[in-house]
Amino acid sequence: MSTTDHTDQNRQREMLRDRGICVVIPTYNNGGTIGRVVEDTLAECDDVIVVNDGSMDATASILSAIEGITLVTLTKNSGKGAALKAGFRKALDMGFSYAITLDGDGQHYPKEI
């Protein structure tokens, strides 16, 4: 990554925070993709909320090893809608006004934030 790219990413992260924008990622059994999705998202935004929707695979252990995220854990799978609502509630509690949502399976590209 060039110095210009790094500077642009820093400006973007500052702009998102200044505007009260975070990223919410609901996930259920995405152990094969969630680590990469979250790490790529952290490169674009400092404020990342991940909602583990009762995953029964390695998702929980992968997420617990990632520093710099806010983790919300639902004890049983409640569905994407419930996971998003939990993430939005947490975002509001943390003072955010807006949330960008990404799926934990990698179908959305964090670099497009």
PDB file of C-alpha atoms in Angstrom:
ATOM      1  CA  MET A   1       0.000   0.000   0.000  1.00  0.00           C
ATOM      2  CA  SER A   2       1.382   3.396  -0.939  1.00  0.00           C
ATOM      3  CA  THR A   3       1.653   6.315   1.451  1.00  0.00           C
ATOM      4  CA  THR A   4      -1.154   8.074  -0.437  1.00  0.00           C
ATOM      5  CA  ASP A   5      -3.451   5.036  -0.077  1.00  0.00           C
ATOM      6  CA  HIS A   6      -2.684   4.828   3.648  1.00  0.00           C
ATOM      7  CA  THR A   7      -3.370   8.563   4.078  1.00  0.00           C
ATOM      8  CA  ASP A   8      -6.666   8.219   2.176  1.00  0.00           C
ATOM      9  CA  GLN A   9      -7.710   5.298   4.409  1.00  0.00           C
ATOM     10  CA  ASN A  10      -6.902   7.326   7.525  1.00  0.00           C
ATOM     11  CA  ARG A  11      -8.978  10.243   6.229  1.00  0.00           C
ATOM     12  CA  GLN A  12     -11.857   7.894   5.464  1.00  0.00           C
ATOM     13  CA  ARG A  13     -11.776   6.357   8.945  1.00  0.00           C
ATOM     14  CA  GLU A  14     -11.746   9.833  10.516  1.00  0.00           C
ATOM     15  CA  MET A  15     -14.613  10.986   8.288  1.00  0.00           C
ATOM     16  CA  LEU A  16     -16.740   7.963   9.186  1.00  0.00           C
ATOM     17  CA  ARG A  17     -16.198   8.511  12.902  1.00  0.00           C
ATOM     18  CA  ASP A  18     -16.808  12.274  12.647  1.00  0.00           C
ATOM     19  CA  ARG A  19     -20.125  11.590  10.925  1.00  0.00           C
ATOM     20  CA  GLY A  20     -21.201   9.000  13.498  1.00  0.00           C
ATOM     21  CA  ILE A  21     -20.956   6.036  11.122  1.00  0.00           C
ATOM     22  CA  CYS A  22     -20.030   2.498  12.151  1.00  0.00           C
ATOM     23  CA  VAL A  23     -20.149  -0.887  10.444  1.00  0.00           C
ATOM     24  CA  VAL A  24     -22.414  -3.690  11.684  1.00  0.00           C
ATOM     25  CA  ILE A  25     -21.666  -7.255  10.590  1.00  0.00           C
ATOM     26  CA  PRO A  26     -24.161  -9.981  11.532  1.00  0.00           C
ATOM     27  CA  THR A  27     -22.712 -13.459  11.299  1.00  0.00           C
ATOM     28  CA  TYR A  28     -23.905 -17.024  11.689  1.00  0.00           C
ATOM     29  CA  ASN A  29     -21.542 -19.958  11.124  1.00  0.00           C
ATOM     30  CA  ASN A  30     -19.199 -17.980   8.862  1.00  0.00           C
ATOM     31  CA  GLY A  31     -16.001 -19.431  10.325  1.00  0.00           C
ATOM     32  CA  GLY A  32     -14.427 -19.738   6.892  1.00  0.00           C
ATOM     33  CA  THR A  33     -14.871 -16.080   5.964  1.00  0.00           C
ATOM     34  CA  ILE A  34     -15.566 -13.922   9.027  1.00  0.00           C
ATOM     35  CA  GLY A  35     -11.935 -13.329  10.004  1.00  0.00           C
ATOM     36  CA  ARG A  36     -11.023 -11.911   6.616  1.00  0.00           C
ATOM     37  CA  VAL A  37     -14.230  -9.866   6.375  1.00  0.00           C
ATOM     38  CA  VAL A  38     -13.670  -8.268   9.785  1.00  0.00           C
ATOM     39  CA  GLU A  39      -9.955  -7.596   9.218  1.00  0.00           C
ATOM     40  CA  ASP A  40     -10.684  -6.029   5.808  1.00  0.00           C
ATOM     41  CA  THR A  41     -13.439  -3.931   7.388  1.00  0.00           C
ATOM     42  CA  LEU A  42     -11.103  -2.702  10.148  1.00  0.00           C
ATOM     43  CA  ALA A  43      -8.781  -1.431   7.412  1.00  0.00           C
ATOM     44  CA  GLU A  44     -11.625   0.824   6.229  1.00  0.00           C
ATOM     45  CA  CYS A  45     -13.427   1.756   9.469  1.00  0.00           C
ATOM     46  CA  ASP A  46     -12.298   1.885  13.103  1.00  0.00           C
ATOM     47  CA  ASP A  47     -15.776   1.285  14.507  1.00  0.00           C
ATOM     48  CA  VAL A  48     -16.898  -2.266  13.743  1.00  0.00           C
ATOM     49  CA  ILE A  49     -19.679  -4.078  15.587  1.00  0.00           C
ATOM     50  CA  VAL A  50     -19.946  -7.804  14.916  1.00  0.00           C
ATOM     51  CA  VAL A  51     -23.043  -9.710  16.018  1.00  0.00           C
ATOM     52  CA  ASN A  52     -22.445 -13.434  16.475  1.00  0.00           C
ATOM     53  CA  ASP A  53     -25.933 -14.850  15.964  1.00  0.00           C
ATOM     54  CA  GLY A  54     -25.518 -18.080  17.939  1.00  0.00           C
ATOM     55  CA  SER A  55     -22.864 -19.602  15.677  1.00  0.00           C
ATOM     56  CA  MET A  56     -22.010 -23.231  16.362  1.00  0.00           C
ATOM     57  CA  ASP A  57     -18.788 -23.393  14.341  1.00  0.00           C
ATOM     58  CA  ALA A  58     -15.425 -21.641  14.915  1.00  0.00           C
ATOM     59  CA  THR A  59     -16.912 -18.146  14.428  1.00  0.00           C
ATOM     60  CA  ALA A  60     -16.880 -17.258  18.155  1.00  0.00           C
ATOM     61  CA  SER A  61     -13.226 -18.209  18.665  1.00  0.00           C
ATOM     62  CA  ILE A  62     -12.170 -16.395  15.492  1.00  0.00           C
ATOM     63  CA  LEU A  63     -13.970 -13.223  16.598  1.00  0.00           C
ATOM     64  CA  SER A  64     -12.579 -13.360  20.135  1.00  0.00           C
ATOM     65  CA  ALA A  65      -9.051 -13.245  18.688  1.00  0.00           C
ATOM     66  CA  ILE A  66      -9.661 -10.043  16.703  1.00  0.00           C
ATOM     67  CA  GLU A  67      -8.752  -6.853  18.542  1.00  0.00           C
ATOM     68  CA  GLY A  68     -10.519  -3.573  17.962  1.00  0.00           C
ATOM     69  CA  ILE A  69     -14.077  -4.782  17.396  1.00  0.00           C
ATOM     70  CA  THR A  70     -17.202  -4.553  19.500  1.00  0.00           C
ATOM     71  CA  LEU A  71     -18.681  -8.022  19.790  1.00  0.00           C
ATOM     72  CA  VAL A  72     -22.352  -8.699  20.510  1.00  0.00           C
ATOM     73  CA  THR A  73     -23.173 -12.348  21.158  1.00  0.00           C
ATOM     74  CA  LEU A  74     -26.646 -13.841  20.803  1.00  0.00           C
ATOM     75  CA  THR A  75     -26.810 -17.174  22.621  1.00  0.00           C
ATOM     76  CA  LYS A  76     -29.108 -18.790  20.063  1.00  0.00           C
ATOM     77  CA  ASN A  77     -29.572 -18.230  16.369  1.00  0.00           C
ATOM     78  CA  SER A  78     -32.309 -15.629  15.998  1.00  0.00           C
ATOM     79  CA  GLY A  79     -31.979 -14.755  12.319  1.00  0.00           C
ATOM     80  CA  LYS A  80     -30.342 -11.968  10.367  1.00  0.00           C
ATOM     81  CA  GLY A  81     -33.046  -9.416  11.199  1.00  0.00           C
ATOM     82  CA  ALA A  82     -32.662  -9.943  14.943  1.00  0.00           C
ATOM     83  CA  ALA A  83     -28.882  -9.837  14.646  1.00  0.00           C
ATOM     84  CA  LEU A  84     -29.062  -6.561  12.741  1.00  0.00           C
ATOM     85  CA  LYS A  85     -31.435  -5.087  15.335  1.00  0.00           C
ATOM     86  CA  ALA A  86     -29.025  -6.111  18.113  1.00  0.00           C
ATOM     87  CA  GLY A  87     -26.171  -4.479  16.208  1.00  0.00           C
ATOM     88  CA  PHE A  88     -28.157  -1.293  15.616  1.00  0.00           C
ATOM     89  CA  ARG A  89     -29.106  -1.117  19.307  1.00  0.00           C
ATOM     90  CA  LYS A  90     -25.442  -1.446  20.257  1.00  0.00           C
ATOM     91  CA  ALA A  91     -24.493   1.231  17.716  1.00  0.00           C
ATOM     92  CA  LEU A  92     -27.073   3.618  19.183  1.00  0.00           C
ATOM     93  CA  ASP A  93     -25.861   2.842  22.723  1.00  0.00           C
ATOM     94  CA  MET A  94     -22.342   3.717  21.579  1.00  0.00           C
ATOM     95  CA  GLY A  95     -23.500   7.048  20.125  1.00  0.00           C
ATOM     96  CA  PHE A  96     -23.507   6.240  16.424  1.00  0.00           C
ATOM     97  CA  SER A  97     -26.147   7.768  14.155  1.00  0.00           C
ATOM     98  CA  TYR A  98     -25.620   5.578  11.093  1.00  0.00           C
ATOM     99  CA  ALA A  99     -24.521   2.040  10.311  1.00  0.00           C
ATOM    100  CA  ILE A 100     -23.200   0.393   7.186  1.00  0.00           C
ATOM    101  CA  THR A 101     -24.028  -3.313   7.117  1.00  0.00           C
ATOM    102  CA  LEU A 102     -21.871  -6.033   5.616  1.00  0.00           C
ATOM    103  CA  ASP A 103     -22.511  -9.764   5.553  1.00  0.00           C
ATOM    104  CA  GLY A 104     -20.081 -12.113   7.264  1.00  0.00           C
ATOM    105  CA  ASP A 105     -19.868 -14.447   4.266  1.00  0.00           C
ATOM    106  CA  GLY A 106     -17.803 -12.054   2.163  1.00  0.00           C
ATOM    107  CA  GLN A 107     -20.426 -11.140  -0.428  1.00  0.00           C
ATOM    108  CA  HIS A 108     -19.886  -7.427   0.289  1.00  0.00           C
ATOM    109  CA  TYR A 109     -16.478  -5.833  -0.158  1.00  0.00           C
ATOM    110  CA  PRO A 110     -15.281  -3.667   2.740  1.00  0.00           C
ATOM    111  CA  LYS A 111     -13.045  -1.695   0.367  1.00  0.00           C
ATOM    112  CA  GLU A 112     -16.241  -0.285  -1.190  1.00  0.00           C
ATOM    113  CA  ILE A 113     -17.144   1.473   2.064  1.00  0.00           C
TER     114      ILE A 113
END
